[in-house]
mmCIF file of C-alpha atoms in Angstrom:
data_model
loop_
_atom_site.group_PDB
_atom_site.id
_atom_site.type_symbol
_atom_site.label_atom_id
_atom_site.label_comp_id
_atom_site.label_asym_id
_atom_site.label_seq_id
_atom_site.Cartn_x
_atom_site.Cartn_y
_atom_site.Cartn_z
ATOM 1 C CA MET A 24 122.900 88.869 138.109
ATOM 2 C CA LEU A 25 123.720 90.190 134.245
ATOM 3 C CA ASP A 26 124.022 94.038 133.181
ATOM 4 C CA ILE A 27 121.237 95.084 131.317
ATOM 5 C CA PRO A 28 122.081 95.906 127.706
ATOM 6 C CA THR A 29 121.980 99.850 126.558
ATOM 7 C CA LEU A 30 122.856 99.925 123.155
ATOM 8 C CA CYS A 31 121.511 98.029 120.094
ATOM 9 C CA PRO A 32 124.147 95.063 119.493
ATOM 10 C CA VAL A 33 123.188 95.725 115.996
ATOM 11 C CA CYS A 34 123.533 99.826 115.268
ATOM 12 C CA ASP A 35 124.647 100.829 118.844
ATOM 13 C CA SER A 36 121.441 103.250 119.010
ATOM 14 C CA THR A 37 120.207 103.657 122.187
ATOM 15 C CA LEU A 38 117.687 100.869 123.640
ATOM 16 C CA GLU A 39 114.192 101.552 125.196
ATOM 17 C CA ARG A 40 112.980 99.270 127.736
ATOM 18 C CA VAL A 41 109.152 98.710 127.770
ATOM 19 C CA LYS A 42 108.428 96.519 130.933
ATOM 20 C CA ASP A 43 110.563 93.534 130.528
ATOM 21 C CA GLN A 44 111.724 93.869 126.581
ATOM 22 C CA LEU A 45 114.207 96.282 124.938
ATOM 23 C CA PHE A 46 113.694 97.698 121.799
ATOM 24 C CA CYS A 47 115.931 99.431 119.163
ATOM 25 C CA ARG A 48 114.187 102.093 118.264
ATOM 26 C CA ASN A 49 116.598 103.429 115.552
ATOM 27 C CA ASP A 50 114.083 102.989 111.775
ATOM 28 C CA SER A 51 117.411 102.857 110.414
ATOM 29 C CA CYS A 52 119.051 99.836 111.885
ATOM 30 C CA ASP A 53 119.927 96.589 109.905
ATOM 31 C CA ALA A 54 118.539 94.125 111.593
ATOM 32 C CA LYS A 55 115.098 95.897 111.445
ATOM 33 C CA THR A 56 115.413 96.816 107.926
ATOM 34 C CA SER A 57 116.152 93.448 107.185
ATOM 35 C CA LYS A 58 112.553 92.301 109.095
ATOM 36 C CA LYS A 59 110.767 94.630 107.593
ATOM 37 C CA LEU A 60 111.558 93.384 104.051
ATOM 38 C CA GLU A 61 111.446 89.607 105.105
ATOM 39 C CA HIS A 62 107.533 90.622 106.591
ATOM 40 C CA PHE A 63 107.099 92.638 103.359
ATOM 41 C CA VAL A 64 107.779 89.938 100.331
ATOM 42 C CA LYS A 65 106.446 87.298 102.535
ATOM 43 C CA THR A 66 103.489 89.005 103.064
ATOM 44 C CA MET A 67 103.027 90.156 99.348
ATOM 45 C CA LYS A 68 103.856 86.343 98.361
ATOM 46 C CA ILE A 69 107.155 86.911 96.355
ATOM 47 C CA LYS A 70 107.920 83.900 95.939
ATOM 48 C CA GLY A 71 112.194 83.237 95.860
ATOM 49 C CA LEU A 72 112.649 85.992 98.451
ATOM 50 C CA GLY A 73 113.959 84.478 101.078
ATOM 51 C CA PRO A 74 116.284 85.817 103.477
ATOM 52 C CA ALA A 75 119.427 84.133 101.952
ATOM 53 C CA THR A 76 118.296 85.903 98.291
ATOM 54 C CA LEU A 77 117.527 88.925 100.222
ATOM 55 C CA GLU A 78 121.152 89.329 101.771
ATOM 56 C CA LYS A 79 122.707 87.702 98.246
ATOM 57 C CA LEU A 80 120.974 91.044 96.550
ATOM 58 C CA ASP A 81 122.088 93.145 99.506
ATOM 59 C CA LEU A 82 118.886 95.273 99.415
ATOM 60 C CA GLU A 83 118.552 98.078 101.912
ATOM 61 C CA SER A 84 114.912 99.177 101.480
ATOM 62 C CA ILE A 85 111.690 97.837 99.512
ATOM 63 C CA ASN A 86 112.143 100.639 97.296
ATOM 64 C CA GLU A 87 115.238 99.025 96.309
ATOM 65 C CA LEU A 88 113.457 96.239 95.765
ATOM 66 C CA TYR A 89 111.549 97.254 92.966
ATOM 67 C CA GLU A 90 114.131 99.278 91.159
ATOM 68 C CA LEU A 91 115.362 95.483 90.490
ATOM 69 C CA SER A 92 115.798 95.593 87.055
ATOM 70 C CA LEU A 93 115.815 91.712 85.046
ATOM 71 C CA GLU A 94 119.272 92.171 84.119
ATOM 72 C CA GLU A 95 120.296 93.086 87.589
ATOM 73 C CA LEU A 96 118.628 89.452 89.307
ATOM 74 C CA THR A 97 120.160 87.173 86.475
ATOM 75 C CA SER A 98 123.258 88.825 87.025
ATOM 76 C CA VAL A 99 123.297 87.836 91.067
ATOM 77 C CA LEU A 100 121.172 84.884 90.949
ATOM 78 C CA GLY A 101 121.582 83.241 87.436
ATOM 79 C CA GLU A 102 119.185 83.348 84.367
ATOM 80 C CA LYS A 103 116.596 80.631 85.326
ATOM 81 C CA ILE A 104 116.167 82.092 88.727
ATOM 82 C CA GLY A 105 116.487 86.023 88.202
ATOM 83 C CA THR A 106 114.050 85.603 85.624
ATOM 84 C CA LYS A 107 111.431 83.785 87.958
ATOM 85 C CA LEU A 108 112.027 86.233 90.957
ATOM 86 C CA TYR A 109 111.725 89.222 88.496
ATOM 87 C CA THR A 110 107.942 87.924 87.206
ATOM 88 C CA GLU A 111 107.242 87.755 90.927
ATOM 89 C CA ILE A 112 108.380 91.230 91.690
ATOM 90 C CA THR A 113 106.177 92.249 88.632
ATOM 91 C CA THR A 114 103.391 90.902 89.591
ATOM 92 C CA SER A 115 103.182 91.859 93.023
ATOM 93 C CA LYS A 116 102.807 95.081 92.006
ATOM 94 C CA THR A 117 98.837 94.745 91.471
ATOM 95 C CA ALA A 118 98.506 92.694 95.096
ATOM 96 C CA PRO A 119 95.464 93.268 97.140
ATOM 97 C CA LEU A 120 95.466 96.904 98.488
ATOM 98 C CA ALA A 121 94.673 94.748 101.715
ATOM 99 C CA ILE A 122 97.344 92.907 101.846
ATOM 100 C CA PHE A 123 99.915 96.100 100.514
ATOM 101 C CA ILE A 124 98.734 98.048 103.759
ATOM 102 C CA GLN A 125 99.680 94.547 105.344
ATOM 103 C CA ALA A 126 102.536 94.151 104.258
ATOM 104 C CA PHE A 127 104.350 96.992 106.277
ATOM 105 C CA GLY A 128 103.957 95.273 109.277
ATOM 106 C CA ILE A 129 102.403 97.939 111.557
ATOM 107 C CA PRO A 130 101.141 97.870 114.659
ATOM 108 C CA LEU A 131 97.521 96.469 115.157
ATOM 109 C CA ILE A 132 96.756 96.886 111.264
ATOM 110 C CA GLY A 133 96.669 92.969 110.558
ATOM 111 C CA ASN A 134 94.058 91.216 107.911
ATOM 112 C CA SER A 135 91.233 92.674 110.028
ATOM 113 C CA ALA A 136 91.794 96.163 109.733
ATOM 114 C CA THR A 137 93.500 96.018 106.165
ATOM 115 C CA THR A 138 90.680 94.730 104.614
ATOM 116 C CA LYS A 139 87.981 96.648 106.471
ATOM 117 C CA LEU A 140 90.137 99.590 105.103
ATOM 118 C CA ALA A 141 90.558 98.542 101.081
ATOM 119 C CA LYS A 142 86.691 98.936 101.083
ATOM 120 C CA HIS A 143 86.604 102.197 101.894
ATOM 121 C CA THR A 144 89.566 103.832 100.006
ATOM 122 C CA ASP A 145 91.412 103.173 96.959
ATOM 123 C CA SER A 146 95.027 104.471 98.449
ATOM 124 C CA LEU A 147 97.067 104.070 101.289
ATOM 125 C CA TRP A 148 98.260 107.250 101.071
ATOM 126 C CA LYS A 149 94.276 108.779 101.051
ATOM 127 C CA ILE A 150 93.552 106.866 104.691
ATOM 128 C CA ASN A 151 92.964 109.765 107.235
ATOM 129 C CA GLU A 152 90.948 109.576 110.747
ATOM 130 C CA GLU A 153 87.543 110.121 109.009
ATOM 131 C CA VAL A 154 88.329 107.107 106.680
ATOM 132 C CA CYS A 155 89.575 104.996 109.894
ATOM 133 C CA THR A 156 86.094 105.718 111.535
ATOM 134 C CA THR A 157 84.071 104.512 108.619
ATOM 135 C CA ALA A 158 86.313 101.626 108.255
ATOM 136 C CA GLY A 159 85.420 100.718 112.276
ATOM 137 C CA LEU A 160 89.468 101.161 113.479
ATOM 138 C CA GLY A 161 89.985 101.571 117.399
ATOM 139 C CA ASN A 162 91.747 104.748 118.518
ATOM 140 C CA VAL A 163 95.246 102.466 119.442
ATOM 141 C CA ALA A 164 95.327 101.219 115.592
ATOM 142 C CA THR A 165 94.048 104.587 113.619
ATOM 143 C CA ASN A 166 96.822 106.267 115.733
ATOM 144 C CA ASN A 167 99.346 104.161 115.003
ATOM 145 C CA LEU A 168 98.459 104.153 111.070
ATOM 146 C CA LEU A 169 98.144 107.643 111.070
ATOM 147 C CA GLN A 170 101.872 108.182 112.457
ATOM 148 C CA TRP A 171 103.392 105.378 110.259
ATOM 149 C CA ILE A 172 101.393 107.024 106.895
ATOM 150 C CA THR A 173 102.964 111.050 108.378
ATOM 151 C CA ARG A 174 106.543 109.111 108.527
ATOM 152 C CA ASN A 175 106.751 106.815 105.485
ATOM 153 C CA GLU A 176 104.574 108.503 102.876
ATOM 154 C CA ILE A 177 107.719 110.383 101.420
ATOM 155 C CA ASN A 178 109.834 106.805 101.720
ATOM 156 C CA TYR A 179 107.135 104.766 100.406
ATOM 157 C CA SER A 180 104.505 106.601 98.332
ATOM 158 C CA ASP A 181 106.688 106.406 94.797
ATOM 159 C CA LEU A 182 106.779 102.587 94.764
ATOM 160 C CA PRO A 183 105.451 101.266 91.214
ATOM 161 C CA ILE A 184 102.773 99.780 92.394
ATOM 162 C CA THR A 185 99.265 99.503 91.601
ATOM 163 C CA PRO A 186 97.326 97.836 94.328
ATOM 164 C CA THR A 187 94.125 95.809 93.446
ATOM 165 C CA VAL A 188 90.954 97.903 94.628
ATOM 166 C CA ILE A 189 87.370 97.053 94.662
ATOM 167 C CA LEU A 190 85.302 99.251 96.312
ATOM 168 C CA GLU A 191 81.686 98.742 97.520
ATOM 169 C CA GLU A 192 80.403 101.124 94.439
ATOM 170 C CA ASP A 193 82.660 98.935 91.479
ATOM 171 C CA LYS A 194 80.991 95.685 93.317
ATOM 172 C CA VAL A 195 77.848 95.451 91.140
ATOM 173 C CA ALA A 196 80.084 96.434 87.846
ATOM 174 C CA LYS A 197 82.908 94.222 88.379
ATOM 175 C CA SER A 198 80.251 91.528 88.078
ATOM 176 C CA GLU A 199 78.492 92.210 85.310
ATOM 177 C CA LYS A 200 82.059 91.693 83.609
ATOM 178 C CA LEU A 201 83.116 88.854 85.059
ATOM 179 C CA PHE A 202 83.316 85.777 82.740
ATOM 180 C CA LYS A 203 85.316 81.738 83.746
ATOM 181 C CA VAL A 204 88.125 80.270 82.138
ATOM 182 C CA ALA A 205 90.065 77.107 83.204
ATOM 183 C CA VAL A 206 93.923 76.835 83.290
ATOM 184 C CA THR A 207 95.886 73.453 82.224
ATOM 185 C CA GLY A 208 99.160 73.200 81.999
ATOM 186 C CA LYS A 209 102.617 75.444 82.760
ATOM 187 C CA LEU A 210 102.189 78.323 81.939
ATOM 188 C CA ASN A 211 104.781 80.689 80.833
ATOM 189 C CA ASP A 212 104.630 84.173 82.468
ATOM 190 C CA PHE A 213 103.018 82.885 85.746
ATOM 191 C CA THR A 214 104.854 80.724 88.292
ATOM 192 C CA SER A 215 101.491 79.571 89.757
ATOM 193 C CA ARG A 216 98.640 78.886 89.151
ATOM 194 C CA ASN A 217 97.375 80.903 91.909
ATOM 195 C CA LYS A 218 99.425 83.752 91.176
ATOM 196 C CA ALA A 219 97.761 83.664 87.603
ATOM 197 C CA LYS A 220 94.195 83.274 89.714
ATOM 198 C CA ASP A 221 94.603 86.306 92.085
ATOM 199 C CA PHE A 222 96.015 88.534 88.839
ATOM 200 C CA LEU A 223 93.115 87.393 86.426
ATOM 201 C CA ALA A 224 90.282 88.125 89.299
ATOM 202 C CA THR A 225 91.600 91.940 88.968
ATOM 203 C CA LYS A 226 90.518 91.430 85.310
ATOM 204 C CA GLY A 227 87.655 90.254 85.955
ATOM 205 C CA VAL A 228 87.855 86.935 85.630
ATOM 206 C CA GLU A 229 86.902 83.931 87.280
ATOM 207 C CA VAL A 230 89.691 80.884 87.242
ATOM 208 C CA MET A 231 87.885 77.878 87.632
ATOM 209 C CA GLY A 232 89.247 74.311 88.760
ATOM 210 C CA SER A 233 88.270 72.370 85.951
ATOM 211 C CA VAL A 234 86.419 72.406 82.874
ATOM 212 C CA THR A 235 82.669 72.760 82.516
ATOM 213 C CA LYS A 236 80.091 73.706 80.407
ATOM 214 C CA ASN A 237 80.163 77.118 82.270
ATOM 215 C CA VAL A 238 83.756 77.691 80.947
ATOM 216 C CA LYS A 239 84.130 80.493 78.442
ATOM 217 C CA TYR A 240 88.454 79.764 77.693
ATOM 218 C CA LEU A 241 90.379 77.325 78.411
ATOM 219 C CA VAL A 242 93.963 78.468 78.761
ATOM 220 C CA CYS A 243 96.517 76.293 77.739
ATOM 221 C CA ASP A 244 100.759 77.758 76.776
ATOM 222 C CA GLN A 245 101.532 74.531 75.981
ATOM 223 C CA VAL A 246 100.454 74.188 72.139
ATOM 224 C CA GLY A 247 99.126 70.966 71.332
ATOM 225 C CA SER A 248 98.407 69.743 74.631
ATOM 226 C CA SER A 249 96.579 66.269 75.179
ATOM 227 C CA SER A 250 95.876 66.949 78.652
ATOM 228 C CA SER A 251 92.290 65.883 79.770
ATOM 229 C CA SER A 252 91.113 69.184 80.253
ATOM 230 C CA SER A 253 92.055 69.860 76.316
ATOM 231 C CA THR A 254 90.053 66.789 75.900
ATOM 232 C CA LYS A 255 87.506 67.777 77.363
ATOM 233 C CA ALA A 256 87.015 71.662 76.326
ATOM 234 C CA THR A 257 87.277 70.436 72.887
ATOM 235 C CA ALA A 258 84.058 68.000 73.461
ATOM 236 C CA LEU A 259 82.467 70.928 74.847
ATOM 237 C CA ASN A 260 83.260 73.341 72.040
ATOM 238 C CA ILE A 261 85.100 75.051 74.273
ATOM 239 C CA PRO A 262 87.985 77.664 72.593
ATOM 240 C CA ILE A 263 91.494 76.757 73.788
ATOM 241 C CA ILE A 264 93.577 79.606 74.318
ATOM 242 C CA THR A 265 97.331 81.138 75.239
ATOM 243 C CA MET A 266 97.195 83.586 78.434
ATOM 244 C CA ASN A 267 98.672 85.947 76.362
ATOM 245 C CA ASP A 268 95.749 86.024 73.881
ATOM 246 C CA LEU A 269 93.390 86.293 77.105
ATOM 247 C CA LEU A 270 95.373 89.165 78.362
ATOM 248 C CA ASN A 271 96.390 91.115 75.526
ATOM 249 C CA ASN A 272 93.124 90.225 72.836
ATOM 250 C CA ILE A 273 90.140 89.273 74.557
ATOM 251 C CA ILE A 274 90.412 91.381 78.510
ATOM 252 C CA GLY A 275 92.906 94.280 76.933
ATOM 253 C CA ASP A 276 92.285 97.146 79.113
ATOM 254 C CA LYS A 277 89.009 95.555 81.012
#
């Protein structure tokens, strides 16, 4: 008969047996920390930051992830990869609130729960029992979330993240601002069109799949592009602008 281990093989903390499973309850355990980071970056959709890259960067917490400078990233990963990852990390600072809450891997606080919560608060740190009840969370999920907030608020409340929030009372105002654009070609400041689409949605701009007469602008960072989208935009008298023009000269502080 095999002996049941009593200590965590990574941090030597005493293991707790729950039914037929053993759990390490040390929140500082290196194995748990690495898994938390992996879950966080995957949920926040930070591309290029897999387990191997996390190990290279020698990160020990989510806070350290957002303290990385462009110089640090390029020195470890090279200029091209480091620059792309820096853009990904920067873009993640405006992830939807529901995704931000979900990224911490709190038991029973998955996509459904965080989507409900994001309709009733503009900050993870403003969540209390009343907010949970209004959002329709069950007792166990509520207890898990409130206990996690109590333990971790000091650690994570200073993260340089401003999650995207759409409260119920904001929906009408936001829809009034909405206009449509199409995007063609490679973008200078976004690693994918989906990243650009998600970011522009936070600014009240909808990205369409193709150029139509309902599109107000065609966004193209490639000067002199002869793509079919550019040709069609010209035929429809739709202005062709760069992403920089859209963000700084048209959207502004919207």
